XYZ file of C-alpha atoms in Angstrom:
98
model
C -5.573 7.756 4.244
C -5.405 4.716 1.990
C -7.527 3.358 -0.827
C -7.647 0.097 -2.738
C -8.294 0.581 -6.451
C -9.458 -2.459 -8.394
C -9.599 -2.354 -12.177
C -11.851 -5.080 -13.526
C -10.321 -6.951 -16.462
C -12.068 -6.771 -19.798
C -12.044 -10.030 -21.737
C -9.540 -11.434 -19.191
C -6.996 -8.645 -19.880
C -5.963 -5.606 -17.882
C -7.105 -6.318 -14.325
C -5.052 -4.513 -11.673
C -5.128 -3.902 -7.911
C -3.392 -0.826 -6.459
C -2.885 0.172 -2.845
C -2.672 3.970 -2.662
C -1.578 6.022 0.335
C -2.562 9.679 0.553
C -1.346 12.607 2.677
C -3.460 15.533 3.773
C -2.829 18.733 1.832
C -2.886 22.278 3.110
C -6.350 23.045 1.727
C -9.640 21.824 3.177
C -10.494 18.329 1.887
C -7.270 18.197 -0.153
C -5.365 14.903 -0.320
C -2.156 14.271 -2.255
C -1.063 10.893 -3.583
C 1.929 9.739 -1.544
C 2.649 6.134 -2.545
C 1.259 3.654 -5.094
C 1.839 -0.075 -4.625
C 0.850 -2.255 -7.567
C -0.466 -5.731 -6.720
C 0.166 -5.497 -2.945
C -0.834 -9.163 -2.592
C 0.168 -10.960 -5.765
C -1.601 -14.221 -4.865
C -5.084 -12.808 -4.202
C -7.093 -9.607 -3.808
C -6.914 -7.468 -0.689
C -9.627 -8.431 1.805
C -9.030 -5.747 4.447
C -6.965 -2.710 5.380
C -6.440 -1.366 8.914
C -4.387 1.516 10.333
C -2.623 1.768 13.683
C -3.478 5.379 14.640
C -0.520 7.616 15.426
C 2.134 5.082 14.417
C 2.402 5.410 10.603
C 1.613 1.720 10.276
C -1.037 -0.220 8.370
C -1.870 -3.882 7.805
C -3.478 -5.454 4.762
C -4.747 -9.000 4.454
C -5.691 -10.990 1.386
C -8.221 -13.632 0.455
C -5.196 -15.916 -0.091
C -4.475 -16.086 3.654
C -1.537 -13.733 4.044
C -1.058 -10.328 5.637
C 1.470 -7.527 5.225
C 2.570 -4.823 7.644
C 3.217 -1.487 5.920
C 5.234 1.325 7.504
C 5.798 4.909 6.473
C 9.313 6.262 6.615
C 12.425 7.457 4.829
C 15.145 5.339 3.285
C 18.160 5.921 1.062
C 17.875 5.333 -2.675
C 19.736 2.144 -3.689
C 21.430 3.841 -6.646
C 22.259 7.107 -4.910
C 22.502 7.056 -1.111
C 22.439 10.861 -0.936
C 18.800 10.802 -2.126
C 16.238 10.117 0.605
C 12.941 8.526 -0.425
C 9.832 8.892 1.695
C 6.838 6.611 1.414
C 5.151 3.422 2.464
C 6.917 0.057 2.242
C 6.224 -3.508 3.297
C 8.003 -4.294 6.558
C 6.686 -7.792 7.323
C 4.759 -10.610 5.665
C 2.870 -13.373 7.431
C 0.147 -15.919 6.791
C -2.847 -17.340 8.584
C -5.329 -20.168 8.223
C -9.047 -19.663 8.557
């Protein structure tokens, strides 16, 4: 599951957009925060979010005319290759005209 959290700025300060991915917990209706991505589209707000069922892949698009493909997986930590990190990351970026 994923959510888009938008914090409205007060007096033009403090606005923030977060893309949050959640995993299902062991209890009924329990979800655990998996990954937080701050400002997933730095040029504009997120306009849509879609999942590809069964493939651990999602796509977001923005009002600025770009889209990003997000994938879930494991990768080695840059500072310590023996540590495996699991989470969502941007795999591809593209743009479109409307």
